[in-house]
Amino acid sequence: MKKPGAAASWRYRRRLAVGSLLAAAAMTVPGTAHALDNLPPRQPLVQDLQTGTKACAAGEQKVYVGSVPTLSAVLYDPEEDNHEVEANLVKGEFEAWWTDAEGVQQRRTYTTYETSSGTRLQWRMPADDIPADTVISWHVRANDGIAVSPWSSEGDGAVCEFVYDDDSPATPVVTSPDFAEDELRGAVGEYGSFVVDSASDDVVEYVYSFIGGPQRTAHADELGGPVTIRHLPLSNAPDYLRVRAIDRSGRSSASTTYFFRVNAGRAPIAHWTLADPAGSTTATAQTGPAARAGSGVTFGAAAPHGTSPTSSAELDGSRHAFLTPDTKVADLDGTFAVSAWARPARTDRTMTVASQDAGRSTGFTLGLRSRDDGPEWSFTIGGTRITGGAPETGEWAHLLGLYDAETGQAQLYVNGREVGTPTEAKPTATSGAFQIGRARHGNGYRARWHGELSDIRAYDRVVVPDERTELAHRRPTLLGHWSLETATDGVSPEQNSKAPLTLGPGASIHRGPDGSCIPDLDPECPVVPYALVGDGHLQLDGTTGYAATADTVLDTSDSFTVGVVVRLADAEPERPMTVLSQAGKHTDAFKVRYDPSVHAWQLVIPQNDEAGAPETVVSQIVAADGGEGFGHHLAVVYDDATDQVKLYLDGYTNAGATATLPDGLPSTGALQVGRAAVGDGWGEYLRGDVDEIQAYAGALRDQDVPHLGSGGDPCLC
């Protein structure tokens, strides 16, 4: 038998294997099963064919590609005719054809290498042989070396078609009726439109982005058509729209950049601070109509600390506890938002902060909803209700309900943070008078507010994130700043002549060099270490040394911030050391200490205000050292509105240093520096240096904390 040439060697090997096995099978006992003769490969399926990365298609759905594509197909050879030693190999035979510019049909073929059945086989088409803007057809069949399958186009199959487009689309042009390149137009919180169009007739979509925003895609309604991009400005800083066109082949145009800037957000359409003089019967409006007050409203109550209103209105919860301008304020068919500061006197019943009449019902209601499992804040519009947050008796909260007509969704924000889930809403078609402190029900009103209200605002636009944050922000108040530069008769003053710190035994003020001489130039000049910050710091001996105020500084049951700079004297302390603490009635309300066993600064709070109560490390942050050099900057920020407490080290915090604290323990004792209550006495004395103690009523923002401990006070504007 003559050995076949190399081109047919794989068929020879397959046939030899088949023949050997058939011969062996002939010698088996009767009834033994044996393999079938060779079966032809299966016809390639259209769904297994690809032009580049796109599925096979033809006619109106044919594929457009921006570069000469690779054609591919998954080919199969039956396994029923396989023998134990037979390799199930298959190769592909591709064929492509088209009519050239002279009307002559061109045809190209390509046969792949052999590979295992079920593998995707490819034809990388020659780039210099494929004409642009021409319909090119192709199909494929499988070959197992003995037989071939039908073409993929035969029978129920189909021909694949593609067009190679070598021309990128024209750069798009941007116009806008709402945002201008050469003047301020539009405003923060108000939607506007850009119209984008390209001169190319095969554009299918536009890829665009704004400064700092994600990349998005706008699809044309028809091939080559323009798109309208809706945009909500979130600030009045300079911005731009950058956009490029994408044609059906996937080719991209150059980018167009459209610069624009908008005005600041418009003022509320109605705004009542409710800071009117005691005895007033009308709430003066900053914008919009004045609101008459029922006899159950008393002006002159305390305003939320750290906000612009100087006082608030107290509503007694009776049928006379309301304010109304007796006219519509919000257009419920469009975008609107309503915000207020609210402090409930009770949480065991449903109460209304603000609403607007809609016939015998309400168009929207913002307020408190009582439930068996606890109260929650609520914003209702039409039949949609969004709830969240946890109202507390006697605690101020900022509420904002927003309906965005552009998205059709309602949202609720409590203390500047979104609660609940944005929900589709359908506003009522009619609207009546705006109400404060009550909600329409049938012929009368119900759900009357009992507690204080302040700073009621209504908008006819979206209130954007920065505005929501600012509306809910309560500016902290400095309670004390002890720079620890000097001490007279054992007393170190507070910068603004408030309560001083009294130094105990083992505590002293270290003064840095006075500059009168330079040790490197004068051998008799003493070497004096520099102070941590400024000209001096507090030095504690770790045995009896401490400093303390005479009275309570921080109201730990409400939001507070305290910062300190500290440097431990020992690189490896042998025991925990407390830098700051403040006592409750029987134990510390909190303490900040260094625990060498975990190499971390910790915020420690007792489980209850009882002597010997178990302590909990609510947050901690690891420190590489005890503050060598110029010390560590520590800060504790407790935000009662969000029930979060954070411990900062050198201006930074992390998840392990952040904890939930629903209620801070009230504190009645003095602020202690360098020691903590232990049993019936004092302990955990700190050995090291302390400087720049700053205490605030209110929670500093993350961006403000790094400015503590620098010698000045952060700008809380």
XYZ file of C-alpha atoms in Angstrom:
717
model
C 0.000 0.000 0.000
C 1.402 3.294 -1.041
C 1.750 5.882 1.760
C -0.353 8.977 1.034
C 1.156 12.425 0.623
C 1.320 14.975 3.477
C -1.905 16.723 2.361
C -3.890 13.516 2.878
C -1.967 12.063 5.825
C -4.625 12.967 8.422
C -7.328 11.215 6.324
C -5.023 8.226 6.025
C -4.529 8.035 9.784
C -8.271 8.291 10.395
C -9.125 5.601 7.804
C -6.368 3.322 9.050
C -7.692 3.599 12.578
C -11.236 2.981 11.406
C -10.204 0.023 9.289
C -8.214 -1.573 12.107
C -11.084 -1.247 14.521
C -13.597 -2.655 12.038
C -11.323 -5.634 11.462
C -11.059 -6.192 15.172
C -14.793 -5.886 15.521
C -15.308 -8.551 12.870
C -13.476 -11.042 15.089
C -15.631 -10.368 18.134
C -18.360 -12.702 19.205
C -21.728 -12.300 17.513
C -23.993 -9.659 19.032
C -21.165 -7.360 20.125
C -21.895 -3.651 19.270
C -19.480 -1.871 16.940
C -18.961 1.715 15.670
C -20.709 3.051 12.584
C -19.004 3.933 9.309
C -17.913 7.551 8.929
C -20.719 10.095 9.226
C -20.392 13.508 7.532
C -19.932 16.634 9.701
C -23.039 18.517 10.764
C -24.240 21.538 8.849
C -22.999 24.721 10.584
C -25.802 26.513 12.385
C -26.446 30.172 11.652
C -26.442 31.003 15.373
C -22.857 29.674 15.574
C -21.583 32.076 12.886
C -20.096 35.508 13.588
C -18.838 38.441 11.541
C -16.264 39.890 13.884
C -18.129 39.932 17.190
C -21.559 40.341 15.607
C -24.051 37.582 14.885
C -24.677 36.439 11.325
C -27.313 38.577 9.605
C -28.366 39.570 6.096
C -30.643 41.900 4.151
C -31.867 44.891 6.144
C -30.208 43.447 9.240
C -26.805 42.879 7.632
C -23.727 43.635 9.669
C -21.705 46.834 9.316
C -18.088 46.717 10.477
C -15.519 49.446 10.916
C -12.555 47.234 10.021
C -12.056 44.147 7.880
C -13.577 41.424 10.050
C -12.600 37.949 11.121
C -15.257 35.419 10.116
C -15.795 32.543 12.517
C -17.942 29.461 13.023
C -18.279 26.641 15.516
C -18.123 23.348 13.580
C -19.174 19.886 14.751
C -18.434 16.333 13.650
C -20.726 13.545 14.935
C -19.375 11.432 17.775
C -21.495 8.371 16.964
C -18.888 7.123 14.461
C -15.943 7.651 16.787
C -13.581 4.819 17.769
C -11.508 4.665 20.903
C -8.273 5.679 19.214
C -9.828 8.059 16.692
C -9.317 11.827 16.960
C -12.570 13.682 16.242
C -11.062 16.367 13.998
C -12.719 18.867 11.715
C -11.712 21.880 9.647
C -13.643 24.734 8.086
C -14.034 25.768 4.477
C -15.077 29.435 4.217
C -16.289 31.122 1.068
C -17.018 34.837 0.510
C -18.254 36.625 -2.613
C -19.284 40.080 -3.816
C -19.827 42.105 -6.983
C -17.075 44.633 -7.617
C -17.374 48.155 -9.053
C -17.198 46.779 -12.658
C -20.061 44.377 -12.024
C -17.802 41.314 -11.871
C -18.422 38.785 -9.139
C -15.425 38.159 -6.909
C -15.080 35.000 -4.836
C -12.564 34.068 -2.141
C -12.109 30.799 -0.259
C -10.156 29.783 2.822
C -9.627 26.415 4.514
C -8.651 26.389 8.183
C -6.352 24.047 10.034
C -7.796 20.901 11.582
C -8.946 21.056 15.179
C -11.278 19.355 17.612
C -14.972 19.252 16.941
C -16.881 22.039 18.702
C -14.068 24.572 18.376
C -14.618 28.033 16.864
C -12.649 28.286 13.624
C -11.678 31.616 12.088
C -10.856 33.242 8.786
C -8.903 36.444 9.192
C -9.876 38.154 5.951
C -7.086 39.989 4.088
C -7.348 43.718 4.752
C -6.129 44.724 1.305
C -8.625 42.562 -0.556
C -11.985 43.587 0.892
C -13.716 46.567 -0.735
C -15.460 49.225 1.329
C -19.170 50.047 1.065
C -19.908 46.747 -0.672
C -22.244 43.965 0.419
C -20.107 40.882 1.007
C -21.748 37.486 1.442
C -20.255 34.411 3.069
C -20.955 30.917 4.242
C -18.981 27.991 5.639
C -19.002 24.200 5.739
C -17.192 21.563 7.795
C -14.781 18.926 6.453
C -13.691 15.866 8.451
C -11.199 14.660 5.798
C -13.596 12.084 4.385
C -16.836 13.966 3.934
C -18.086 17.532 4.012
C -21.189 19.047 5.583
C -23.778 21.066 3.677
C -22.986 24.785 3.408
C -24.360 26.907 6.239
C -26.528 28.664 3.651
C -28.241 25.489 2.366
C -31.729 24.324 3.325
C -32.943 26.112 6.440
C -29.616 27.910 6.756
C -28.807 31.425 5.613
C -26.124 33.490 3.947
C -24.289 35.986 6.161
C -23.728 39.514 4.843
C -21.598 42.448 5.941
C -20.460 45.853 4.734
C -17.011 47.195 5.523
C -17.215 50.952 6.316
C -13.835 52.670 6.214
C -15.161 56.209 6.753
C -15.640 57.692 10.263
C -18.727 59.816 10.880
C -18.588 63.593 10.794
C -17.930 65.432 14.059
C -21.276 66.230 15.689
C -22.676 69.732 16.205
C -24.241 70.720 19.546
C -26.972 73.335 19.980
C -29.093 74.151 23.011
C -32.145 76.293 23.694
C -31.401 76.148 27.439
C -27.613 76.337 27.857
C -25.428 78.878 26.041
C -21.701 78.969 25.318
C -21.399 82.744 25.535
C -23.713 83.672 28.431
C -25.207 82.421 31.687
C -28.375 80.551 30.860
C -30.332 77.921 32.736
C -30.027 77.315 36.472
C -28.982 74.752 39.040
C -31.767 72.243 39.692
C -33.609 72.873 36.382
C -33.520 70.438 33.482
C -32.488 71.637 30.036
C -31.765 70.128 26.623
C -28.904 69.778 24.180
C -29.557 68.782 20.558
C -26.716 66.798 18.976
C -26.519 65.992 15.268
C -23.919 64.779 12.767
C -23.863 65.372 9.016
C -23.277 61.639 8.484
C -26.363 59.639 7.561
C -25.350 56.389 9.259
C -24.964 57.523 12.889
C -26.840 55.334 15.372
C -25.774 56.772 18.739
C -23.809 59.461 20.535
C -21.443 58.880 23.459
C -21.265 61.841 25.829
C -20.182 63.013 29.256
C -20.125 66.108 31.455
C -17.271 67.248 33.705
C -16.773 64.698 36.453
C -19.696 62.590 35.242
C -19.938 59.074 33.817
C -19.902 58.319 30.108
C -23.402 57.753 28.739
C -24.941 56.846 25.395
C -27.901 58.461 23.604
C -29.470 56.435 20.779
C -30.892 58.098 17.678
C -34.564 57.372 16.974
C -33.699 56.774 13.317
C -30.550 56.121 11.332
C -28.604 59.359 10.960
C -31.056 61.262 13.155
C -30.256 63.752 15.947
C -30.598 63.094 19.667
C -31.788 65.270 22.518
C -29.787 65.019 25.741
C -31.538 66.156 28.915
C -29.312 67.551 31.631
C -29.789 68.605 35.260
C -27.074 71.066 36.377
C -25.888 70.273 39.897
C -23.726 73.391 40.331
C -23.066 76.725 38.652
C -19.369 75.957 38.129
C -18.136 75.950 34.509
C -19.146 72.741 32.751
C -19.029 71.185 29.316
C -20.743 68.537 27.239
C -18.254 66.357 25.362
C -19.834 64.169 22.682
C -18.857 62.003 19.713
C -20.900 60.206 17.069
C -20.877 56.433 16.538
C -22.019 54.997 13.196
C -23.585 51.586 12.591
C -20.180 50.044 11.915
C -18.942 51.173 15.334
C -16.604 53.843 13.979
C -16.323 56.991 16.087
C -16.092 60.624 15.112
C -13.830 63.176 16.725
C -15.263 64.738 19.898
C -17.084 68.046 20.138
C -16.868 70.016 23.394
C -19.647 72.477 24.239
C -18.766 74.766 27.156
C -21.530 76.343 29.233
C -22.343 77.747 32.650
C -25.639 78.165 34.472
C -27.020 80.476 37.129
C -27.268 79.534 40.786
C -30.429 77.736 41.821
C -33.518 79.896 42.129
C -34.799 80.794 45.584
C -37.744 78.848 47.016
C -41.166 79.842 45.680
C -42.256 80.019 49.326
C -40.134 80.276 52.466
C -41.194 80.773 56.084
C -38.456 80.754 58.728
C -41.126 80.737 61.486
C -38.749 82.944 63.494
C -41.442 85.586 63.995
C -41.711 87.508 67.278
C -43.624 85.915 70.129
C -47.281 86.827 69.931
C -47.371 87.036 66.127
C -50.454 85.704 64.374
C -48.856 85.556 60.934
C -45.673 83.952 59.658
C -43.739 86.395 57.517
C -42.599 84.951 54.188
C -39.069 85.377 52.878
C -40.556 84.512 49.484
C -44.144 83.743 48.570
C -47.285 84.590 50.547
C -47.441 85.117 54.316
C -49.094 82.345 56.337
C -51.768 82.970 58.960
C -51.281 81.057 62.180
C -53.923 79.274 64.208
C -54.265 79.904 67.919
C -52.407 76.653 68.638
C -49.182 78.164 67.258
C -46.716 79.938 69.537
C -43.744 81.778 68.077
C -40.439 82.267 69.891
C -39.494 78.637 70.639
C -35.864 77.554 70.280
C -34.559 76.997 66.764
C -32.381 74.019 65.828
C -28.875 74.782 67.018
C -26.464 75.844 64.293
C -29.079 76.912 61.727
C -29.870 80.389 60.412
C -33.343 80.901 62.008
C -33.110 82.444 65.456
C -36.302 80.876 66.755
C -39.070 78.476 65.742
C -42.797 77.970 66.037
C -44.310 75.570 68.565
C -47.549 73.814 67.590
C -49.598 72.276 70.389
C -51.206 69.474 68.350
C -54.750 70.823 68.725
C -57.200 71.606 65.916
C -55.848 75.175 65.975
C -52.217 74.110 65.481
C -51.627 75.073 61.851
C -50.332 77.756 59.502
C -51.560 78.348 55.954
C -51.186 80.969 53.221
C -54.713 79.999 52.052
C -53.415 79.479 48.522
C -51.598 76.923 46.425
C -47.800 77.033 46.586
C -46.522 73.927 44.797
C -47.560 72.926 41.287
C -48.059 69.217 41.784
C -48.084 68.544 38.045
C -44.427 69.545 37.809
C -41.236 69.097 39.791
C -41.436 70.332 43.385
C -39.712 69.915 46.735
C -40.691 70.753 50.312
C -38.276 70.932 53.251
C -38.473 71.745 56.969
C -36.801 71.379 60.328
C -39.057 69.372 62.647
C -38.839 68.498 66.336
C -41.684 66.227 67.487
C -42.941 66.482 71.056
C -44.240 62.933 70.680
C -43.868 60.067 68.219
C -46.837 57.884 69.145
C -49.185 59.337 66.551
C -49.052 60.288 62.873
C -48.380 64.017 62.409
C -48.010 66.389 59.467
C -45.179 68.843 58.894
C -46.471 70.190 55.557
C -49.090 69.261 52.969
C -51.170 70.725 50.167
C -54.903 70.271 49.721
C -56.257 68.369 46.728
C -60.045 68.455 46.979
C -61.079 66.419 50.010
C -57.632 64.843 50.322
C -53.972 65.860 50.067
C -51.777 66.211 47.007
C -48.719 65.459 49.135
C -47.888 65.045 52.812
C -44.515 65.370 54.549
C -44.394 64.300 58.175
C -44.150 61.589 60.811
C -45.903 58.235 60.519
C -46.600 56.200 63.631
C -46.286 52.419 63.401
C -46.450 49.549 65.875
C -42.788 48.759 65.222
C -41.685 52.367 65.667
C -42.191 55.788 64.099
C -40.720 56.807 60.743
C -40.513 59.904 58.579
C -42.790 59.851 55.564
C -43.354 61.588 52.223
C -46.597 60.757 50.429
C -47.610 61.914 46.963
C -50.663 60.517 45.216
C -50.783 56.871 46.253
C -47.023 56.583 46.757
C -45.351 56.687 50.157
C -41.623 56.750 50.889
C -40.554 56.214 54.479
C -37.337 56.040 56.470
C -35.355 57.450 59.339
C -36.191 57.159 63.013
C -37.916 60.183 64.601
C -37.066 60.770 68.248
C -39.070 62.787 70.707
C -37.423 66.147 71.333
C -34.824 65.731 68.575
C -34.578 68.027 65.561
C -34.465 66.498 62.077
C -34.315 68.074 58.655
C -36.799 66.649 56.145
C -36.985 67.124 52.402
C -39.507 65.503 50.076
C -38.833 65.736 46.344
C -40.933 64.848 43.314
C -38.999 64.925 40.027
C -41.437 65.180 37.114
C -38.608 64.392 34.683
C -38.015 60.945 36.180
C -41.486 60.517 37.671
C -39.957 59.517 41.002
C -40.494 60.688 44.567
C -37.676 60.725 47.111
C -37.293 61.447 50.829
C -34.225 62.878 52.562
C -33.673 62.991 56.318
C -30.817 65.131 57.619
C -29.463 65.448 54.098
C -29.315 61.709 53.443
C -31.687 59.749 51.254
C -33.879 57.248 53.072
C -36.246 54.714 51.605
C -36.176 53.939 47.893
C -36.924 56.352 45.015
C -40.402 55.358 43.855
C -42.573 56.061 40.833
C -45.357 58.466 41.773
C -48.466 59.895 40.082
C -49.416 63.304 41.503
C -53.032 64.346 41.783
C -54.401 66.541 39.025
C -55.772 69.253 41.320
C -54.234 71.157 44.204
C -55.499 73.551 46.825
C -54.032 75.533 49.713
C -50.627 74.817 51.243
C -50.788 73.684 54.878
C -48.234 73.636 57.704
C -48.936 71.315 60.617
C -52.036 69.525 59.285
C -53.362 67.411 56.379
C -56.695 67.537 54.576
C -59.130 64.670 55.221
C -62.675 64.885 53.914
C -64.286 68.110 55.089
C -61.661 68.794 57.723
C -58.045 68.249 58.734
C -56.189 65.668 60.776
C -52.659 64.477 61.730
C -51.884 67.816 63.404
C -48.306 68.545 64.428
C -47.288 68.597 68.076
C -43.799 70.029 68.534
C -41.600 72.685 66.951
C -41.212 73.544 63.267
C -38.683 75.817 61.570
C -37.540 77.004 58.154
C -40.311 75.688 55.877
C -39.409 75.922 52.178
C -41.121 74.984 48.913
C -39.347 74.775 45.547
C -40.511 74.364 41.965
C -37.281 72.631 40.936
C -34.941 69.867 42.002
C -32.988 70.600 45.174
C -29.552 69.245 44.242
C -27.209 67.258 46.533
C -25.020 70.164 47.697
C -28.136 72.197 48.518
C -29.694 69.300 50.421
C -26.517 68.914 52.446
C -26.352 72.629 53.208
C -30.028 72.856 54.198
C -29.581 70.015 56.676
C -26.238 71.221 58.009
C -26.089 72.425 61.608
C -23.032 74.612 61.973
C -21.039 73.562 65.059
C -20.358 76.088 67.806
C -16.951 76.338 69.447
C -17.236 75.532 73.151
C -13.574 75.827 74.005
C -10.071 75.953 72.531
C -7.213 75.308 74.906
C -3.862 75.979 73.224
C -1.926 75.114 76.422
C 0.740 77.747 75.782
C 0.930 79.089 79.337
C -0.306 78.498 82.874
C -0.602 80.965 85.729
C -0.936 79.543 89.249
C -1.676 76.160 87.721
C -4.423 77.432 85.392
C -4.135 77.386 81.590
C -6.593 79.774 79.885
C -9.086 79.072 77.111
C -8.422 81.192 74.012
C -11.731 83.039 74.206
C -11.807 83.540 77.976
C -14.148 80.628 78.577
C -13.625 77.929 81.218
C -9.869 77.349 81.789
C -8.076 74.093 82.460
C -6.720 73.576 85.952
C -3.489 71.571 86.105
C -3.199 68.839 88.707
C -0.004 67.582 90.361
C 2.306 65.950 87.842
C 1.128 68.306 85.081
C 3.063 71.277 83.737
C 3.320 73.514 80.692
C 6.415 72.917 78.586
C 7.629 75.949 76.654
C 9.569 75.545 73.437
C 12.754 77.499 72.668
C 12.325 81.271 72.925
C 14.748 82.032 70.091
C 17.095 84.055 72.267
C 20.002 81.772 71.364
C 20.872 78.973 68.950
C 22.403 75.788 70.438
C 24.389 75.026 67.281
C 26.107 78.413 67.534
C 26.258 78.872 71.296
C 27.571 75.984 73.448
C 25.971 77.549 76.530
C 22.535 77.719 74.899
C 20.339 74.956 76.350
C 18.686 72.510 73.954
C 14.942 72.912 74.477
C 12.514 70.618 72.602
C 9.954 72.343 70.447
C 6.313 72.336 71.502
C 3.853 70.075 69.692
C 1.988 73.092 68.295
C 2.817 76.752 68.847
C 4.992 77.774 71.781
C 3.917 75.348 74.481
C 2.114 72.123 75.387
C 0.882 70.214 78.438
C 3.314 67.682 79.873
C 1.948 64.789 81.978
C 3.987 62.436 84.170
C 1.773 59.334 83.817
C 1.341 58.964 87.569
C -0.744 61.838 88.899
C -0.629 64.351 86.069
C -3.883 65.640 84.564
C -5.802 68.803 83.732
C -9.541 69.430 83.975
C -12.238 72.058 83.561
C -14.391 73.014 86.507
C -17.683 72.192 84.741
C -19.136 70.115 81.911
C -17.991 71.166 78.450
C -19.636 68.698 76.051
C -23.304 67.719 75.942
C -22.634 64.113 75.016
C -26.323 63.313 74.563
C -26.317 65.597 71.502
C -23.929 66.016 68.567
C -20.402 67.022 69.593
C -16.807 67.150 68.365
C -13.612 67.090 70.368
C -10.044 67.183 69.045
C -6.598 66.887 70.637
C -2.918 66.545 69.710
C -1.077 63.905 71.740
C 2.378 62.317 71.894
C 3.143 59.383 74.162
C 6.464 59.485 76.037
C 7.077 55.758 75.577
C 7.316 53.963 72.260
C 5.982 50.782 73.893
C 3.610 51.707 76.752
C 2.886 48.922 79.194
C -0.750 49.828 79.898
C -3.714 51.743 78.406
C -3.494 55.535 78.686
C -6.406 57.979 78.389
C -5.939 61.367 76.766
C -9.527 62.726 77.088
C -12.605 61.772 79.057
C -15.744 63.358 80.410
C -17.697 61.964 83.324
C -21.349 61.065 83.582
C -23.006 60.738 86.968
C -21.243 57.521 87.917
C -18.651 56.782 85.239
C -17.114 58.318 82.129
C -19.594 59.187 79.374
C -16.698 58.558 76.986
C -12.942 58.301 76.936
C -10.266 58.323 74.237
C -7.306 56.130 75.067
C -4.330 54.302 73.606
C -4.340 50.513 74.099
C -0.832 49.092 73.518
C -2.149 45.515 73.333
C -3.740 46.309 69.954
C -1.547 49.318 69.061
C -4.639 51.443 68.553
C -6.370 54.565 69.734
C -9.872 53.762 70.972
C -13.144 55.461 71.755
C -14.578 53.726 74.809
C -18.150 54.158 76.078
C -19.741 52.387 79.067
C -22.855 50.298 78.500
C -24.710 52.355 81.108
C -24.043 55.194 83.530
C -23.302 53.081 86.592
C -20.133 52.664 88.612
C -18.155 49.717 87.276
C -20.371 49.376 84.177
C -18.863 47.219 81.421
C -17.077 49.252 78.762
C -17.389 48.918 74.999
C -14.781 49.906 72.446
C -17.160 51.433 69.917
C -14.438 52.465 67.473
C -10.684 52.197 67.151
C -7.973 53.043 64.662
C -4.502 51.510 64.557
C -1.488 53.804 64.965
C 2.017 52.859 63.878
C 3.470 54.621 66.926
C 2.479 56.755 69.880
C 2.895 60.021 68.006
C 6.654 60.402 67.820
C 7.822 63.757 66.514
C 4.933 66.203 66.411
C 2.307 63.855 67.798
C -0.982 62.415 66.574
C -4.074 64.483 65.860
C -7.125 62.733 67.328
C -10.770 63.716 67.001
C -14.127 62.257 68.016
C -17.234 63.315 66.082
C -20.677 62.227 67.279
C -23.614 63.036 64.989
C -26.833 62.541 66.886
C -28.897 63.125 63.729
C -27.383 60.086 61.990
C -26.548 58.159 65.186
C -22.940 57.786 64.036
C -19.724 58.292 65.943
C -16.309 58.485 64.270
C -12.769 58.407 65.596
C -10.173 60.211 63.467
C -6.405 59.784 63.497
C -4.437 62.545 61.767
C -7.536 63.675 59.874
C -8.563 60.248 58.601
C -11.085 57.647 59.651
C -12.192 54.240 58.355
C -14.953 51.671 58.738
C -13.383 50.234 61.893
C -13.334 53.678 63.473
C -16.995 54.377 62.658
C -19.850 53.014 64.730
C -23.578 53.358 65.283
C -24.485 55.046 68.557
C -28.261 55.554 68.835
C -28.053 57.518 72.079
C -25.031 59.142 73.658
C -24.850 58.963 77.446
C -25.554 62.311 79.107
C -22.535 63.828 80.797
C -22.526 65.986 83.899
C -18.845 65.935 84.796
C -15.811 67.999 83.860
C -13.647 67.490 80.798
C -10.609 65.499 81.919
C -7.233 65.561 80.173
C -4.807 62.695 80.799
C -6.909 60.419 83.009
C -10.143 58.376 83.204
C -12.516 57.202 85.899
C -11.488 53.762 87.157
C -13.593 52.175 89.877
C -14.114 54.732 92.626
C -11.100 56.806 91.603
C -8.891 57.766 88.682
C -6.524 55.789 86.521
C -5.144 55.231 83.022
C -2.942 58.312 83.539
C -1.221 59.385 80.349
C 2.545 59.757 80.224
C 3.339 62.161 77.418
C 2.418 65.509 75.904
C -0.978 67.031 75.026
C -1.812 70.130 72.994
C -4.559 71.932 71.060
C -7.762 70.703 72.740
C -10.827 71.898 70.818
C -14.460 71.180 71.727
C -17.596 71.908 69.684
C -21.327 71.554 70.074
C -22.287 69.880 66.796
C -20.667 67.457 64.386
C -17.837 68.700 62.210
C -17.878 67.496 58.609
C -15.181 65.158 57.309
C -13.518 67.978 55.396
C -13.299 70.136 58.544
C -11.654 67.585 60.854
C -8.132 67.743 59.314
C -7.979 71.446 60.238
C -8.203 70.715 63.968
C -5.006 70.839 66.001
C -3.173 73.321 63.789
C -3.269 76.267 66.166
C -6.356 77.921 64.680
C -9.990 76.969 64.320
C -11.376 75.488 61.081
C -13.605 77.741 58.994
C -17.090 76.337 59.507
C -18.711 78.564 56.897
